[in-house]
CSV table of C-alpha atoms in Angstrom, one decimal:
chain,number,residue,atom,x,y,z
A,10,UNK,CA,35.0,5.3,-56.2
A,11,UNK,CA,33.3,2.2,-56.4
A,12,UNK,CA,30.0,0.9,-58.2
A,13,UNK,CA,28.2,1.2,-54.4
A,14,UNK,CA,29.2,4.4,-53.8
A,15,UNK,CA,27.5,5.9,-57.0
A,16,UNK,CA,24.4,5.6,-58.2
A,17,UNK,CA,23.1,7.0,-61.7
A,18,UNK,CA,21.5,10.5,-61.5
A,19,UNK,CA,18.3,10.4,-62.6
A,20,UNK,CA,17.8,13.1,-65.7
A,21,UNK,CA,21.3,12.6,-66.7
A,22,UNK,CA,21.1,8.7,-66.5
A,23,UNK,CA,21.0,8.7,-70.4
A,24,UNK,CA,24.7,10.0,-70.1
A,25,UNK,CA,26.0,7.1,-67.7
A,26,UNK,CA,26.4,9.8,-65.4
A,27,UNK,CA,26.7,8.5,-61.6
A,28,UNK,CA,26.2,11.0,-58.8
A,29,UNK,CA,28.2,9.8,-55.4
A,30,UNK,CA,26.0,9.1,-52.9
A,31,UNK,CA,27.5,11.5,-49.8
A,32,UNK,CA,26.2,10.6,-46.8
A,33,UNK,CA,23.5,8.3,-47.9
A,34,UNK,CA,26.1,5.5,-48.5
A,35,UNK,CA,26.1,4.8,-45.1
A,36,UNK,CA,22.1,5.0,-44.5
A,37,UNK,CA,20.2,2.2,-43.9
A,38,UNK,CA,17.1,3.6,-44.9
A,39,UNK,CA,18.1,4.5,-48.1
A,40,UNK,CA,19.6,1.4,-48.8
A,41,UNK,CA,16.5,-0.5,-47.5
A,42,UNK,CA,14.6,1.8,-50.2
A,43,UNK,CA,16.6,1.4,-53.0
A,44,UNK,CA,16.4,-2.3,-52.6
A,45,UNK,CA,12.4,-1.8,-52.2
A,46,UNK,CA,12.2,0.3,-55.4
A,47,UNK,CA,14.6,-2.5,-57.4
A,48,UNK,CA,12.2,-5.4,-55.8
A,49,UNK,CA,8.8,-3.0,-56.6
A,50,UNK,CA,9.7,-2.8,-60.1
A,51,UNK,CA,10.3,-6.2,-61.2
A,52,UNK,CA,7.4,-7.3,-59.3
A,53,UNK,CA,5.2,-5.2,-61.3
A,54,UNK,CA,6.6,-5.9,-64.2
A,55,UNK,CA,6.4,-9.9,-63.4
A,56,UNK,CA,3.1,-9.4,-62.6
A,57,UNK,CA,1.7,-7.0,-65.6
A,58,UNK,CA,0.2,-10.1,-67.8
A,59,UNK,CA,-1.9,-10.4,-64.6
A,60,UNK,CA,-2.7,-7.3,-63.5
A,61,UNK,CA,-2.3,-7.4,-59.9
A,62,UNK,CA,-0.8,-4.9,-57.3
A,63,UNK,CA,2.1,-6.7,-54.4
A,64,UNK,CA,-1.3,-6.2,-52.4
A,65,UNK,CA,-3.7,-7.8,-54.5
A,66,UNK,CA,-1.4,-10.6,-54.6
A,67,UNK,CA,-1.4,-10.8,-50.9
A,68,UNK,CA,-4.7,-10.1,-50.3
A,69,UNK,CA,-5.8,-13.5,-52.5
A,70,UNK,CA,-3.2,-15.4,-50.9
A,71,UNK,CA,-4.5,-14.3,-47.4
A,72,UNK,CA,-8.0,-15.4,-48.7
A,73,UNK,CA,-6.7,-18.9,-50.3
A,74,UNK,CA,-4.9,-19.5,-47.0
A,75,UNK,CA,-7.9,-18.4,-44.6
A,76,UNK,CA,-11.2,-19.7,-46.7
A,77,UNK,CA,-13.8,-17.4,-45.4
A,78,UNK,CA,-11.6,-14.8,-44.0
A,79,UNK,CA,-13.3,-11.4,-43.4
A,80,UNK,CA,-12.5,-8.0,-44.6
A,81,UNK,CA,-11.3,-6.1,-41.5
A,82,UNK,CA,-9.2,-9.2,-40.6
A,83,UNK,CA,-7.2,-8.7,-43.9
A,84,UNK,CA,-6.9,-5.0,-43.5
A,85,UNK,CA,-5.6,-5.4,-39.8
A,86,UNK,CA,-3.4,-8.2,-41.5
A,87,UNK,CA,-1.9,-5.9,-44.3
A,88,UNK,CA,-1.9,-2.8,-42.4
A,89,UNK,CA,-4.5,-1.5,-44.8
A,90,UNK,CA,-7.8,0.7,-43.7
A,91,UNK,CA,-11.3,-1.0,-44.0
A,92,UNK,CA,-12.3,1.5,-46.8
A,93,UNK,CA,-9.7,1.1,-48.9
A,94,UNK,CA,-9.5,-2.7,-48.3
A,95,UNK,CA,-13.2,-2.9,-49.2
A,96,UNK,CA,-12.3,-0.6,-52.5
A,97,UNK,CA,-9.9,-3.5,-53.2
A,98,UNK,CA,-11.9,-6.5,-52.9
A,99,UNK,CA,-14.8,-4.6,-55.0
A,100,UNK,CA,-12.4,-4.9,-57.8
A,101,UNK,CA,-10.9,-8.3,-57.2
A,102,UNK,CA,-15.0,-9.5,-57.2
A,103,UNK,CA,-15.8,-7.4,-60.5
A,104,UNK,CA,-13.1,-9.2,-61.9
A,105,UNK,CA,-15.1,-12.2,-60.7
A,106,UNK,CA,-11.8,-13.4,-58.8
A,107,UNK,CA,-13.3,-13.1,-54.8
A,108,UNK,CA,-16.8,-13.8,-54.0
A,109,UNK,CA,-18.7,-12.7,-50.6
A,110,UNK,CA,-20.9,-14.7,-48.8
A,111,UNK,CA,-23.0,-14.0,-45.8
A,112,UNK,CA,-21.6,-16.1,-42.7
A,113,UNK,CA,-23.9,-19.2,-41.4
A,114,UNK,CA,-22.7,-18.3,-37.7
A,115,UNK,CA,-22.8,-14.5,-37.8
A,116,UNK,CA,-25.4,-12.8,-40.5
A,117,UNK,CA,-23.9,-10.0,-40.5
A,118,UNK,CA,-20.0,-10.8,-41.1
A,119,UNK,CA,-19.6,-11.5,-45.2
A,120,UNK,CA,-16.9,-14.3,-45.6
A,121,UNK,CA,-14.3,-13.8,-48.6
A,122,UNK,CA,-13.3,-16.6,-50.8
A,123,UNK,CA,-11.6,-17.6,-54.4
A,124,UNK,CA,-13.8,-18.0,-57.2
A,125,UNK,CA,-12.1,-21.0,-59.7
A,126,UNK,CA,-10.8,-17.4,-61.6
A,127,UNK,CA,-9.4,-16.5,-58.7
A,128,UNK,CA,-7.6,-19.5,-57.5
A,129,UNK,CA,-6.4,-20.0,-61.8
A,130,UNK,CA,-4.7,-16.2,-61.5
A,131,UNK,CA,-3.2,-16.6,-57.6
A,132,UNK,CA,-1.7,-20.0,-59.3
A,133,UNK,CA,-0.2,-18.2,-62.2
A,134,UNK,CA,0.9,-15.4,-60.1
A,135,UNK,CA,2.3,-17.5,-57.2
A,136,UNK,CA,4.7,-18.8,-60.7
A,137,UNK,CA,5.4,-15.6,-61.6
A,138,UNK,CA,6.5,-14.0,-57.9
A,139,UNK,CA,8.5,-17.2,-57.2
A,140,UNK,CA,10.7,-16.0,-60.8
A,141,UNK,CA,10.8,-12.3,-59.7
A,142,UNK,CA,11.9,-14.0,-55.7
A,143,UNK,CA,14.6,-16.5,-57.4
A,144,UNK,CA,15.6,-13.1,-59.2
A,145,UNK,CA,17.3,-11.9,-56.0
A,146,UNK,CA,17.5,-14.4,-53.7
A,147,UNK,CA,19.8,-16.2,-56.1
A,148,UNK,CA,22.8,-13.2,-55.2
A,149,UNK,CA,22.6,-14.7,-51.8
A,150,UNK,CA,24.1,-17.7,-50.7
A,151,UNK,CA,21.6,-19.7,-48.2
A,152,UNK,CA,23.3,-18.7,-44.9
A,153,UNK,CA,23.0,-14.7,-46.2
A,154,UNK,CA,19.6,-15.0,-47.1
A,155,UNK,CA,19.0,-16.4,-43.8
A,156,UNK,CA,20.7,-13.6,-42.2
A,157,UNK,CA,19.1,-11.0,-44.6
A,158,UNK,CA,16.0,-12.4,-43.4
A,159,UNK,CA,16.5,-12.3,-40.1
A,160,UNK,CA,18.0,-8.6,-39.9
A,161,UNK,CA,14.6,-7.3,-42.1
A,162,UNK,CA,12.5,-9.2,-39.1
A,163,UNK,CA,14.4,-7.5,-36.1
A,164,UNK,CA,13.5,-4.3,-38.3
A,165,UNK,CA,10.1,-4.9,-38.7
A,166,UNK,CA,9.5,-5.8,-34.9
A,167,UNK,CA,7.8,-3.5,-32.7
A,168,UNK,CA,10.8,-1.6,-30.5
């Protein structure tokens, strides 16, 4: 059996014991998880020093990228609900990294942009997730990671 057919059990992992996989070899989904769970973790783990989530990350690019961006147009942008998008950019402004402020056009729309904090971390994180990227896009060669790429799209496009 080879080294993709097993996978190491996980309260016997201390043993180097590997359970074969059955029928979830040959499942997408599960492969497409595992992969998420191996990228998950080194992200995290890039991204500890900082202390930022995958989202958090995204959310301040969004903002850098779209200077006075609102709220509801990020969480319709990260498939995220207003409540818990406000919850996040509550805590990305106590940690005095986004700052509101009220719209010149409409007075009731709050725009979202980077404090100098904020634009110092997303520059020191933007380091950091190109290191945990070059982690595994380095075990493709250009033409797979281009095909990789485009097969994840098809996946993500509505049916």
């Amino acid at each position: 059996m080879s080294n993709t057919d097993t996978l190491p059990s996980g309260a016997a992992a201390s043993t180097g014991r590997s359970l074969d996989l059955g029928d979830l070899r040959t499942l997408l989904g599960f492969h497409l998880r595992m992969a998420h769970v191996a990228m998950y973790r080194d992200f995290t783990a890039s991204l500890a020093e900082l202390d930022l989530t995958q989202k958090q990350c995204a959310t301040l690019e969004l903002i850098d990228t779209n200077r006075g961006v609102s709220q509801v147009d990020l969480a319709n942008t990260l498939g995220t609900d207003r409540a818990t998008m406000m919850a996040m950019i509550d805590r990305l402004e106590n940690r005095d990294l986004v700052e509101r402020r009220r719209s010149q056009e409409d007075r009731r729309r709050q725009e979202l942009y980077l404090t100098d904090k904020g634009d110092d971390v997303l520059k020191k994180a933007k380091a950091a997730i190109a290191a945990h990227e070059k982690r595994f896009t380095s075990r493709f060669s250009d033409a797979e990671l281009k095909a990789l790429v485009k097969a994840l799209r098809r996946i993500n496009e509505p049916a």
